[in-house]
Each structure stands twice: as structure tokens, then as C-alpha cells.
Short mmCIF file of C-alpha atoms in Angstrom, two decimals:
data_model
loop_
_atom_site.label_atom_id
_atom_site.label_comp_id
_atom_site.label_asym_id
_atom_site.label_seq_id
_atom_site.Cartn_x
_atom_site.Cartn_y
_atom_site.Cartn_z
CA UNK B 254 106.50 166.78 146.61
CA UNK B 255 110.22 167.65 145.82
CA UNK B 256 111.47 166.07 149.10
CA UNK B 257 109.77 163.21 148.07
CA UNK B 258 111.04 162.97 144.39
CA UNK B 259 114.88 164.07 146.11
CA UNK B 260 114.40 160.89 148.40
CA UNK B 261 112.88 158.65 145.55
CA UNK B 262 115.90 159.29 143.13
CA UNK B 263 118.22 158.48 146.55
CA UNK B 264 116.67 155.72 147.12
CA UNK B 265 117.02 154.99 143.13
CA UNK B 266 120.67 155.51 142.99
CA UNK B 267 121.46 153.53 146.12
CA UNK B 268 119.87 150.42 144.61
CA UNK B 269 121.90 150.61 141.50
CA UNK B 270 125.02 151.04 143.42
CA UNK B 271 124.34 148.31 145.41
CA UNK B 272 123.17 146.43 142.61
CA UNK B 273 126.24 147.27 140.38
CA UNK B 274 129.20 146.47 143.34
CA UNK B 275 126.90 143.23 143.98
CA UNK B 276 127.99 142.40 139.93
CA UNK B 277 130.84 143.49 139.44
CA UNK B 278 132.31 141.55 142.79
CA UNK B 279 134.28 138.50 142.39
CA UNK B 280 135.40 135.38 143.93
CA UNK B 281 136.59 135.84 147.36
CA UNK B 282 139.93 137.06 148.34
CA UNK B 283 141.17 134.79 151.01
CA UNK B 284 143.00 131.13 149.39
CA UNK B 285 139.88 128.86 147.86
CA UNK B 286 139.91 125.39 148.66
CA UNK B 287 138.55 122.80 146.41
CA UNK B 288 134.58 123.30 147.79
CA UNK B 289 134.51 126.43 147.51
CA UNK B 290 136.02 126.99 144.59
CA UNK B 291 132.89 124.68 143.04
CA UNK B 292 129.87 126.17 145.25
CA UNK B 293 131.11 129.30 144.13
CA UNK B 294 130.92 128.57 140.41
CA UNK B 295 127.76 126.56 140.55
CA UNK B 296 126.37 129.92 141.81
CA UNK B 297 127.69 131.88 139.36
CA UNK B 298 128.47 129.88 135.91
CA UNK B 299 126.02 130.73 133.13
CA UNK B 300 124.93 127.29 132.01
CA UNK B 301 123.42 126.59 135.52
CA UNK B 302 121.69 129.43 135.86
CA UNK B 303 119.98 129.28 132.03
CA UNK B 304 119.20 125.47 133.77
CA UNK B 305 117.40 126.28 136.46
CA UNK B 306 115.65 129.29 134.51
CA UNK B 307 114.45 126.01 132.31
CA UNK B 308 113.04 124.39 135.30
CA UNK B 309 111.27 126.89 136.08
CA UNK B 310 109.80 127.16 132.49
CA UNK B 311 109.01 123.47 132.91
CA UNK B 312 106.97 124.50 135.94
CA UNK B 313 104.96 126.76 134.55
CA UNK B 314 104.67 124.62 131.97
CA UNK B 315 103.07 122.10 134.45
CA UNK B 316 100.51 124.39 135.61
CA UNK B 317 99.67 125.94 132.19
CA UNK B 318 98.25 122.07 130.68
CA UNK B 319 96.79 121.99 134.35
CA UNK B 320 94.16 124.89 133.26
CA UNK B 321 93.24 122.62 130.35
CA UNK B 322 90.91 121.12 133.42
CA UNK B 323 89.22 124.12 133.45
CA UNK B 324 85.84 126.12 131.71
CA UNK B 325 85.84 128.28 129.33
CA UNK B 326 84.62 131.88 129.48
CA UNK B 327 84.46 134.08 126.05
CA UNK B 328 82.75 137.55 126.25
CA UNK B 329 82.69 139.46 123.15
CA UNK B 330 81.60 142.80 122.62
CA UNK B 331 81.19 144.47 118.84
CA UNK B 332 80.00 147.33 117.31
CA UNK B 333 79.93 148.72 114.38
CA UNK B 334 78.57 150.19 110.84
CA UNK B 335 77.82 148.74 107.94
CA UNK B 336 75.35 148.52 104.95
CA UNK B 337 72.79 145.73 104.70
CA UNK B 338 72.50 144.25 101.37
CA UNK B 339 72.26 139.73 101.29
CA UNK B 340 71.58 137.51 98.52
CA UNK B 341 69.91 133.89 98.55
CA UNK B 342 73.04 131.33 99.01
CA UNK B 343 75.15 128.90 101.08
CA UNK B 344 78.77 130.08 100.85
CA UNK B 345 81.65 127.59 101.59
CA UNK B 346 82.89 128.84 105.39
CA UNK B 347 85.64 131.90 104.68
CA UNK B 348 87.04 134.00 107.14
CA UNK B 349 86.95 137.22 104.48
CA UNK B 350 83.75 138.09 104.64
CA UNK B 351 81.02 138.03 107.40
CA UNK B 352 78.23 137.15 107.79
CA UNK B 353 75.11 139.17 107.81
CA UNK B 354 71.63 138.20 109.72
CA UNK B 355 68.26 139.14 108.36
CA UNK B 356 66.00 138.55 105.08
CA UNK B 357 67.10 140.04 101.77
CA UNK B 358 66.32 143.10 101.41
CA UNK B 359 66.91 145.44 97.84
CA UNK B 360 69.97 146.72 97.33
CA UNK B 361 70.78 150.03 99.79
CA UNK B 362 74.28 151.46 99.89
CA UNK B 363 72.80 153.50 103.40
CA UNK B 364 74.55 152.45 106.49
CA UNK B 365 73.55 151.90 109.78
CA UNK B 366 74.77 151.22 113.31
CA UNK B 367 74.70 147.26 114.37
CA UNK B 368 75.96 146.23 118.38
CA UNK B 369 76.02 142.61 119.50
CA UNK B 370 77.11 140.86 122.67
CA UNK B 371 77.72 137.80 124.06
CA UNK B 372 79.34 135.56 126.36
CA UNK B 373 79.93 131.55 125.12
CA UNK B 374 81.00 129.19 128.16
CA UNK B 375 82.42 125.65 127.35
CA UNK B 376 83.50 123.32 129.99
CA UNK B 377 84.81 119.96 128.46
CA UNK B 378 83.44 116.61 131.60
CA UNK B 379 84.85 113.72 129.60
CA UNK B 380 88.47 113.68 127.77
CA UNK B 381 89.15 109.26 128.25
CA UNK B 382 92.50 111.10 130.39
CA UNK B 383 93.71 113.11 127.62
CA UNK B 384 94.19 116.46 129.42
CA UNK B 385 95.82 113.49 132.69
CA UNK B 386 97.96 112.65 129.54
CA UNK B 387 99.26 115.77 129.09
CA UNK B 388 99.76 116.99 132.61
CA UNK B 389 102.30 114.03 132.84
CA UNK B 390 103.43 115.43 129.50
CA UNK B 391 104.75 118.45 130.83
CA UNK B 392 105.71 117.18 134.48
CA UNK B 393 107.93 114.58 132.10
CA UNK B 394 109.37 117.50 130.50
CA UNK B 395 110.01 118.96 134.18
CA UNK B 396 111.91 115.63 135.46
CA UNK B 397 113.94 116.13 132.49
CA UNK B 398 114.62 119.91 132.87
CA UNK B 399 115.47 118.63 136.87
CA UNK B 400 118.19 115.83 135.34
CA UNK B 401 119.22 118.54 132.81
CA UNK B 402 120.28 120.84 135.86
CA UNK B 403 121.96 117.82 137.79
CA UNK B 404 123.98 116.58 134.68
CA UNK B 405 124.70 120.59 134.16
CA UNK B 406 125.96 121.12 138.19
CA UNK B 407 128.09 117.50 138.19
CA UNK B 408 129.79 118.89 134.83
CA UNK B 409 130.30 122.48 135.78
CA UNK B 410 131.82 120.73 139.11
CA UNK B 411 134.50 118.01 136.86
CA UNK B 412 135.42 121.02 134.62
CA UNK B 413 135.95 123.08 138.67
CA UNK B 414 137.79 120.48 140.00
CA UNK B 415 139.62 119.26 137.14
CA UNK B 416 141.56 123.20 136.37
CA UNK B 417 141.62 123.62 140.03
CA UNK B 418 143.31 120.59 140.36
CA UNK B 419 145.44 121.21 137.18
CA UNK B 420 146.53 125.07 138.90
CA UNK B 421 147.55 123.24 142.24
CA UNK B 422 149.64 120.58 140.13
CA UNK B 423 150.75 123.87 137.77
CA UNK B 424 152.39 126.18 141.96
CA UNK B 425 154.05 122.88 142.18
CA UNK B 426 155.59 122.62 139.03
CA UNK B 427 156.78 126.38 139.84
CA UNK B 428 158.33 125.51 143.07
CA UNK B 429 159.98 122.82 141.98
CA UNK B 430 161.81 124.18 138.77
CA UNK B 431 162.74 127.60 141.34
CA UNK B 432 164.28 125.44 143.75
CA UNK B 433 166.24 123.75 140.56
CA UNK B 434 167.06 127.42 139.78
CA UNK B 435 168.15 128.18 143.73
CA UNK B 436 170.62 125.04 142.84
CA UNK B 437 172.18 126.17 140.22
CA UNK B 438 172.75 129.09 140.98
CA UNK B 439 174.56 128.15 143.25
CA UNK B 440 176.93 125.52 142.19
CA UNK B 441 177.68 127.81 139.19
CA UNK B 442 179.16 130.25 141.30
CA UNK B 443 180.55 127.79 142.10
CA UNK B 444 181.84 126.99 139.36
CA UNK B 445 182.91 130.47 137.77
CA UNK B 446 185.27 130.05 141.67
CA UNK B 447 186.62 127.06 140.52
CA UNK B 448 187.67 128.57 137.05
CA UNK B 449 188.82 131.65 137.68
CA UNK B 450 191.22 129.84 139.82
CA UNK B 451 192.26 127.22 137.62
CA UNK B 452 190.93 124.59 139.21
CA UNK B 453 188.52 123.65 136.45
CA UNK B 454 187.94 124.23 132.63
CA UNK B 455 185.91 127.41 130.99
CA UNK B 456 184.18 124.33 128.98
CA UNK B 457 183.05 123.43 132.96
CA UNK B 458 182.30 127.47 133.30
CA UNK B 459 180.07 127.27 130.11
CA UNK B 460 178.47 124.28 130.47
CA UNK B 461 176.87 125.11 134.31
CA UNK B 462 175.67 128.65 132.34
CA UNK B 463 174.01 126.76 130.17
CA UNK B 464 172.21 125.05 133.29
CA UNK B 465 171.04 128.09 134.62
CA UNK B 466 169.97 129.21 132.00
CA UNK B 467 167.95 126.33 130.34
CA UNK B 468 166.55 125.75 134.31
CA UNK B 469 165.18 129.68 134.76
CA UNK B 470 163.32 128.10 130.58
CA UNK B 471 161.52 125.33 132.90
CA UNK B 472 160.74 127.99 135.48
CA UNK B 473 159.09 130.37 133.16
CA UNK B 474 157.48 127.67 130.79
CA UNK B 475 156.27 126.98 134.51
CA UNK B 476 154.23 129.90 135.22
CA UNK B 477 153.21 130.26 131.94
CA UNK B 478 151.26 127.09 132.42
CA UNK B 479 150.76 128.70 136.15
CA UNK B 480 149.18 131.54 134.58
CA UNK B 481 147.18 130.10 131.73
CA UNK B 482 145.29 126.96 134.67
CA UNK B 483 144.57 130.74 136.85
CA UNK B 484 143.04 132.50 133.94
CA UNK B 485 140.92 129.58 132.70
CA UNK B 486 139.39 128.44 135.98
CA UNK B 487 139.24 132.10 136.97
CA UNK B 488 136.83 132.06 133.13
CA UNK B 489 135.27 129.72 134.92
CA UNK B 490 134.31 130.86 137.97
CA UNK B 491 132.43 133.54 135.99
CA UNK B 492 135.74 135.86 137.30
CA UNK B 493 137.90 136.51 133.99
CA UNK B 494 140.84 138.44 134.98
CA UNK B 495 140.50 138.17 138.17
CA UNK B 496 143.58 136.96 140.72
CA UNK B 497 142.22 133.40 141.62
CA UNK B 498 144.72 132.18 145.09
CA UNK B 499 144.01 128.08 145.36
CA UNK B 500 144.50 126.47 149.31
CA UNK B 501 146.79 123.64 148.10
CA UNK B 502 147.45 122.21 151.28
CA UNK B 503 144.58 119.50 151.76
CA UNK B 504 145.60 118.60 148.33
CA UNK B 505 149.70 118.28 149.59
CA UNK B 506 148.98 114.62 151.77
CA UNK B 507 147.21 111.09 150.55
CA UNK B 508 144.53 110.38 150.57
CA UNK B 509 143.42 108.59 153.70
CA UNK B 510 141.07 106.16 151.85
CA UNK B 511 141.77 103.54 149.54
CA UNK B 512 137.80 104.02 146.90
CA UNK B 513 134.67 106.26 147.89
CA UNK B 514 131.67 104.72 148.72
CA UNK B 515 130.05 102.40 145.64
CA UNK B 516 127.23 103.68 143.54
CA UNK B 517 125.17 102.30 141.14
CA UNK B 518 125.66 103.55 137.27
CA UNK B 519 121.62 104.07 137.60
CA UNK B 520 121.73 107.22 140.25
CA UNK B 521 124.40 108.58 138.18
CA UNK B 522 123.10 111.90 136.91
CA UNK B 523 123.59 111.61 132.95
CA UNK B 524 122.18 108.05 133.69
CA UNK B 525 118.91 109.64 135.48
CA UNK B 526 118.95 112.66 132.58
CA UNK B 527 118.64 110.01 129.86
CA UNK B 528 115.99 107.62 131.16
CA UNK B 529 114.34 110.89 131.90
CA UNK B 530 114.18 111.32 128.07
CA UNK B 531 112.80 107.85 128.25
CA UNK B 532 109.82 109.05 130.65
CA UNK B 533 108.94 111.97 128.25
CA UNK B 534 109.10 110.06 124.89
CA UNK B 535 106.71 107.39 126.61
CA UNK B 536 104.33 110.70 127.94
CA UNK B 537 104.52 111.98 124.77
CA UNK B 538 102.96 108.38 123.31
CA UNK B 539 100.11 108.63 125.92
CA UNK B 540 99.51 111.53 124.16
CA UNK B 541 98.92 110.75 121.32
CA UNK B 542 97.23 107.73 122.25
CA UNK B 543 94.51 109.57 123.58
CA UNK B 544 94.15 111.96 120.46
CA UNK B 545 92.47 108.73 118.77
CA UNK B 546 88.97 109.26 121.65
CA UNK B 547 85.77 111.74 120.76
CA UNK B 548 86.03 114.68 122.82
CA UNK B 549 82.57 115.77 124.72
CA UNK B 550 82.07 119.82 125.78
CA UNK B 551 79.16 120.81 127.93
CA UNK B 552 78.36 124.23 126.27
CA UNK B 553 75.83 127.76 126.64
CA UNK B 554 75.79 131.44 124.80
CA UNK B 555 73.65 134.11 125.74
CA UNK B 556 73.99 136.87 123.31
CA UNK B 557 71.98 139.99 122.41
CA UNK B 558 71.57 141.73 119.08
CA UNK B 559 70.24 145.28 118.19
CA UNK B 560 69.88 146.97 114.12
CA UNK B 561 69.40 149.87 113.17
CA UNK B 562 67.47 148.27 110.25
CA UNK B 563 63.58 148.15 110.76
CA UNK B 564 61.53 144.07 110.18
CA UNK B 565 60.57 145.56 106.92
CA UNK B 566 64.15 146.76 105.90
CA UNK B 567 63.72 150.34 106.53
CA UNK B 568 66.66 152.34 107.93
CA UNK B 569 65.28 153.25 111.90
CA UNK B 570 68.15 156.11 111.57
CA UNK B 571 69.63 158.33 114.02
CA UNK B 572 71.97 155.81 116.64
CA UNK B 573 69.27 152.88 116.61
CA UNK B 574 70.98 149.99 116.90
CA UNK B 575 73.98 150.76 118.78
CA UNK B 576 71.74 149.33 121.57
CA UNK B 577 70.68 145.67 122.08
CA UNK B 578 67.05 144.78 121.47
CA UNK B 579 66.82 141.69 120.52
CA UNK B 580 68.35 138.56 123.67
CA UNK B 581 68.49 134.66 123.15
CA UNK B 582 70.41 131.67 125.21
CA UNK B 583 71.70 128.08 123.94
CA UNK B 584 72.58 125.19 125.72
CA UNK B 585 73.68 121.66 124.75
CA UNK B 586 76.43 119.29 124.21
CA UNK B 587 78.91 119.02 121.30
CA UNK B 588 80.91 116.25 120.00
CA UNK B 589 84.02 116.12 118.22
CA UNK B 590 85.30 113.11 116.38
CA UNK B 591 88.71 112.46 115.17
CA UNK B 592 89.03 113.39 112.04
CA UNK B 593 87.63 109.95 110.67
CA UNK B 594 90.66 110.79 107.37
CA UNK B 595 93.27 110.68 109.80
CA UNK B 596 93.46 107.44 110.99
CA UNK B 597 96.80 106.48 108.81
CA UNK B 598 98.53 109.69 109.91
CA UNK B 599 97.71 108.91 113.73
CA UNK B 600 99.31 105.12 112.52
CA UNK B 601 102.61 106.86 111.91
CA UNK B 602 102.96 109.33 114.47
CA UNK B 603 102.19 106.12 117.07
CA UNK B 604 104.83 104.66 115.39
CA UNK B 605 107.30 107.12 115.48
CA UNK B 606 106.27 107.52 119.17
CA UNK B 607 107.14 103.97 119.84
CA UNK B 608 110.72 103.53 117.92
CA UNK B 609 111.64 106.82 119.65
CA UNK B 610 111.43 105.43 122.35
CA UNK B 611 112.81 101.79 122.06
CA UNK B 612 115.69 104.35 120.59
CA UNK B 613 116.44 106.48 123.84
CA UNK B 614 115.80 103.16 126.60
CA UNK B 615 118.85 101.70 124.20
CA UNK B 616 120.64 104.80 124.29
CA UNK B 617 120.19 104.53 128.39
CA UNK B 618 121.41 100.91 128.42
CA UNK B 619 124.58 101.80 126.86
CA UNK B 620 124.88 104.95 128.66
CA UNK B 621 124.82 102.58 132.32
CA UNK B 622 127.77 100.47 130.17
CA UNK B 623 129.50 103.51 129.35
CA UNK B 624 129.52 104.57 132.86
CA UNK B 625 130.12 101.35 134.83
CA UNK B 626 133.07 101.03 132.49
CA UNK B 627 134.44 104.62 133.54
CA UNK B 628 133.64 103.82 137.05
CA UNK B 629 136.58 100.40 136.65
CA UNK B 630 139.25 102.40 134.61
CA UNK B 631 138.64 105.39 136.96
CA UNK B 632 139.28 103.43 139.74
CA UNK B 633 142.36 101.69 138.89
CA UNK B 634 143.95 104.76 137.02
CA UNK B 635 143.56 105.70 141.20
CA UNK B 636 145.17 102.56 142.10
CA UNK B 637 147.90 103.42 140.38
CA UNK B 638 147.75 107.32 140.85
CA UNK B 639 148.54 105.77 144.82
CA UNK B 640 151.05 103.31 143.61
CA UNK B 641 152.70 105.91 141.83
CA UNK B 642 152.43 108.85 145.13
CA UNK B 643 153.84 105.81 147.59
CA UNK B 644 156.69 105.51 145.12
CA UNK B 645 158.32 109.04 144.56
CA UNK B 646 159.63 110.15 147.58
CA UNK B 647 161.22 106.82 147.82
CA UNK B 648 162.68 107.97 144.11
CA UNK B 649 163.17 111.73 145.70
CA UNK B 650 165.49 110.77 148.06
CA UNK B 651 167.99 109.12 146.40
CA UNK B 652 167.90 111.37 143.56
CA UNK B 653 168.70 114.19 146.59
CA UNK B 654 171.86 111.57 147.34
CA UNK B 655 172.59 110.99 144.35
CA UNK B 656 172.58 115.57 143.83
CA UNK B 657 174.87 115.85 146.90
CA UNK B 658 177.02 112.92 145.94
CA UNK B 659 177.37 114.19 142.48
CA UNK B 660 178.26 117.97 143.69
CA UNK B 661 180.90 116.61 146.21
CA UNK B 662 182.57 114.54 144.44
CA UNK B 663 183.44 117.54 141.63
CA UNK B 664 183.96 119.74 144.26
CA UNK B 665 186.87 116.69 145.29
CA UNK B 666 187.82 116.83 141.34
CA UNK B 667 186.47 113.39 141.29
CA UNK B 668 184.15 113.52 138.31
CA UNK B 669 183.08 116.01 135.75
CA UNK B 670 180.10 118.51 135.34
CA UNK B 671 178.09 116.04 133.30
CA UNK B 672 177.28 113.98 136.21
CA UNK B 673 176.44 117.00 137.91
CA UNK B 674 174.67 118.42 135.32
CA UNK B 675 172.92 114.66 135.22
CA UNK B 676 172.54 114.40 138.92
CA UNK B 677 170.53 117.86 138.98
CA UNK B 678 168.71 116.72 136.20
CA UNK B 679 167.24 113.56 137.99
CA UNK B 680 166.58 115.75 141.18
CA UNK B 681 164.47 118.56 139.19
CA UNK B 682 162.51 115.46 137.79
CA UNK B 683 161.88 113.69 140.91
CA UNK B 684 161.25 116.54 142.48
CA UNK B 685 158.19 117.30 139.56
CA UNK B 686 157.16 113.93 140.21
CA UNK B 687 156.74 113.80 143.93
CA UNK B 688 154.22 117.16 143.52
CA UNK B 689 152.59 116.17 140.85
CA UNK B 690 152.00 112.03 142.83
CA UNK B 691 150.53 113.75 145.47
CA UNK B 692 147.92 115.72 143.70
CA UNK B 693 147.76 113.10 141.48
CA UNK B 694 146.26 110.60 143.86
CA UNK B 695 143.48 113.50 144.89
CA UNK B 696 143.29 113.30 141.31
CA UNK B 697 142.68 110.19 140.61
CA UNK B 698 140.12 109.76 143.51
CA UNK B 699 138.07 112.60 141.89
CA UNK B 700 138.00 110.91 139.05
CA UNK B 701 136.28 108.46 140.84
CA UNK B 702 133.71 110.30 142.12
CA UNK B 703 132.88 111.91 138.97
CA UNK B 704 132.71 108.73 137.67
CA UNK B 705 130.65 108.50 140.49
CA UNK B 706 128.39 110.89 139.37
CA UNK B 707 128.91 112.28 143.07
CA UNK B 708 130.54 114.58 144.19
CA UNK B 709 129.88 114.40 148.14
CA UNK B 710 132.06 111.33 149.22
CA UNK B 711 135.14 113.37 147.41
CA UNK B 712 134.62 116.84 149.21
CA UNK B 713 133.61 114.95 152.49
CA UNK B 714 137.09 113.42 152.98
CA UNK B 715 139.14 115.82 151.60
CA UNK B 716 137.60 118.26 154.25
CA UNK B 717 138.26 115.52 156.74
CA UNK B 718 141.88 114.75 156.01
CA UNK B 719 141.94 119.36 156.40
CA UNK B 720 141.13 118.73 159.77
CA UNK B 721 137.51 119.74 159.06
CA UNK B 722 137.99 123.38 158.14
#
């Protein structure tokens, strides 16, 4: 027995430690590609998990609605000790005063035992489509939950992709800022040597020091932006505080496609979610329409009672009444009609449901219009981003040549430090623009995928651009 207890405690401790390690496990340590980051977020982000649980709840709701087709069997057993005092008359139904069975007897404070047991069977063979409408309503709620999951997944994936691209851009800006600092460090050293040999005025040395300090400030700002982008991405991935490494390689080249395969607006998760809302309201309206019909129930009941009172009203005494003395059964059909004075309320309910349905249909049509406009705008932004990415290398090459020439002219004494500073600033800006433009083209393509509501084509294009890795 002791060994069994020890084994059980060890198993419990092992399960606890493993479960704790799994909960504490963060994102992979290797650099994440964009697709990996999205997959990890979708698997861990609380909003997605909550939406999935809503789907499970809606599925259970469908199963619950289907149970209305089953008959009901309600057994009961009761034993009590009480007095038997009745009066002639009739009373309105009450949930407080219990019913008393038997003829009126002289008043007595003597108590005795009573028992009763029975079972009521009830089944509704015909409902004029009410239960089917209820099941369809539950099923429409399930479809709505499925649409909510897809919309949530798209929103989470688009947010993850956006912050992922922000982090890659921030890293490229940091690299450009570091290159700017390194150039100014070399140039500042050169200027200080010239100033020491009185080949340049002391003002040039001060200006060079100031330009180097400002370049470092820009580097610090870029690094802060990078850290902020990384913190936001880590938090979105459910790994707040962790260091997220990203793989920028596939994003450093130009996208190999002019556009993504066209997708109809109705296929967008947002449109499907709106359409599911329309269907849910229609199902609700069908349920209301079926409440005007009477309801038929086939019912049967068997019951038995025992009483500690003799037929002449005397107390039988002892444990008499704890047994079941008399049994009965009854079977028949019950027809329950709707409240005849509730027709006005039902009519208003129908009008409300119809108005809600028309309102949701208008929202659905507006959603299709909005999605069509968003796709067109995203396509235009992507084409502009591609053109910019094609133009920035030209500006970068020209800025590099201008910077080289300005340095050479300065060292030859043909120009002043202001021209060099302008050339350095132009080169630093051109490097930042080029780094951002290359990734900006991918960002534009990602925006098209988000507007279309399907990231599969974008991720496939990205994987193909990275050599299938």
C-alpha cells in the first residue's frame, strides 16, 4: 500500500512538473519566419482560444436543441408526516399551500404518514416544425461561432504579420543608423587630424563632433523603436518579456508577383461573419413564426399513494402510510394552445425580428462594398510600394557617389564640412528609405492578402521567395 501511495505521489508530481514546463515554454529559440510567427500566435493567443471554446459551446447547443425530440419521463417519490384538515371550497392555484387529498374531516391536530410515487411520460409527436426551427437556430449559432473564429484568426494573423514587419523594418533602420554612425566616426577622426595639423578650422572639428553625436542619437532612437516593436510582437504571441528573433531574409528582396489571386468579397471572413449573423436572425424569425401553432402532447402517468388515515377519518397509527396502498394510471392527449391574448406581442416580435434581419442584410451589403474598396486601395498601395522599391536603389547609388565625392573634395580642400554633412545625411536617408522600401513592398502585398481575407497565397509566395524553406 505504501508503495502504491508513493507511486501515485510521484506520478502526480511528474505530471505537475511536465505541465508547468509546458505552460512556461515560450516561442522557439531560432529565428522565426513570418509564417511561423503567425502559426505560433494562432495556437496561443487567448482570443483565438476563446473563440474556439465558443464554437464548442455552440455545438453543444445544437445537441441540446435536438434533445427536444426525445420524450420526457419524470419520476417522483415523496414521504412526509402531516395533519389532515380540509375545508370545502375552491381556490386559485398556489405554489405555497400544498394540495390535500380526501374528504373533509373534523378538525384534528394529529399527524400521520403520507407517501406518493409516480412517473409522468410526455412526448410531442407533432410540433408543426417548431423543434426543427429551434435546432436550425442552434445550428445557425454554431455557424456564427465558426465565422467568428475565422474572423478572429484573420485579425490576429494580420496583427501578428503587421508587427512582425514593423520589427523587421525597425531592425533594418537600426542597421542603417549603425552604418551612419560608423561613417561619421571615421570622418570625425579624419577631421580632428586635419584640425590638429591646422589644415582645417576648429569649427569643422566641432561640427564633426556634433554630427557624430546626432548620428548616435538617431541610432539610440532606432534601437528604442526596435525594442518596442519586439515587445509588442512578443506580447501578441503570448510570450511577453521574451526575446523574439525574426528571420528577415525572405523579406529583403522584391516580391516576385504583381498581385495575388483575386478573391470575391463574399469569401472574406468578415463578410461570412456578417452573413452568418443574417442567417442567425432568420432562424430566430422562423422560431417565432412557429409559436402560433398549438402543441400536442401524448402523456401517460402512473402513480400510487399511501395514507395513514383510515377511510373513516381515523388515524391508522404506527408506520401506516409509509407504504403505497393505491395505484392508478392515466393516459391521454394534451393540446396546449398559444395565449389568445398574446397575438399582439407575437406580431410585434415578428416585426422586430424582420427589422433586425433587414438591418443585418444592409450591414452585409455595406461590408461587401467596404471590402471591395479595401482591396482596390490595398492593390494601389502595393503597386506604389513596388515602384518605390524599384526607385530607392537608384537614389541610394547616387547618394553613395555624392557622399564619396564630397569626402574627397573636402579632403582636397575644395569644399567645406557643410557639403559633407549634407551628403552624409542624404546617404543615411537613402539607406533607410531603401531598407524600408524593400520590406514595404512585402507589406503592401500583405495588405492585399489581409484585404482579401486570405493569407495562404501570400505565405506561399513568401515561402517560394525563400527557396521553399
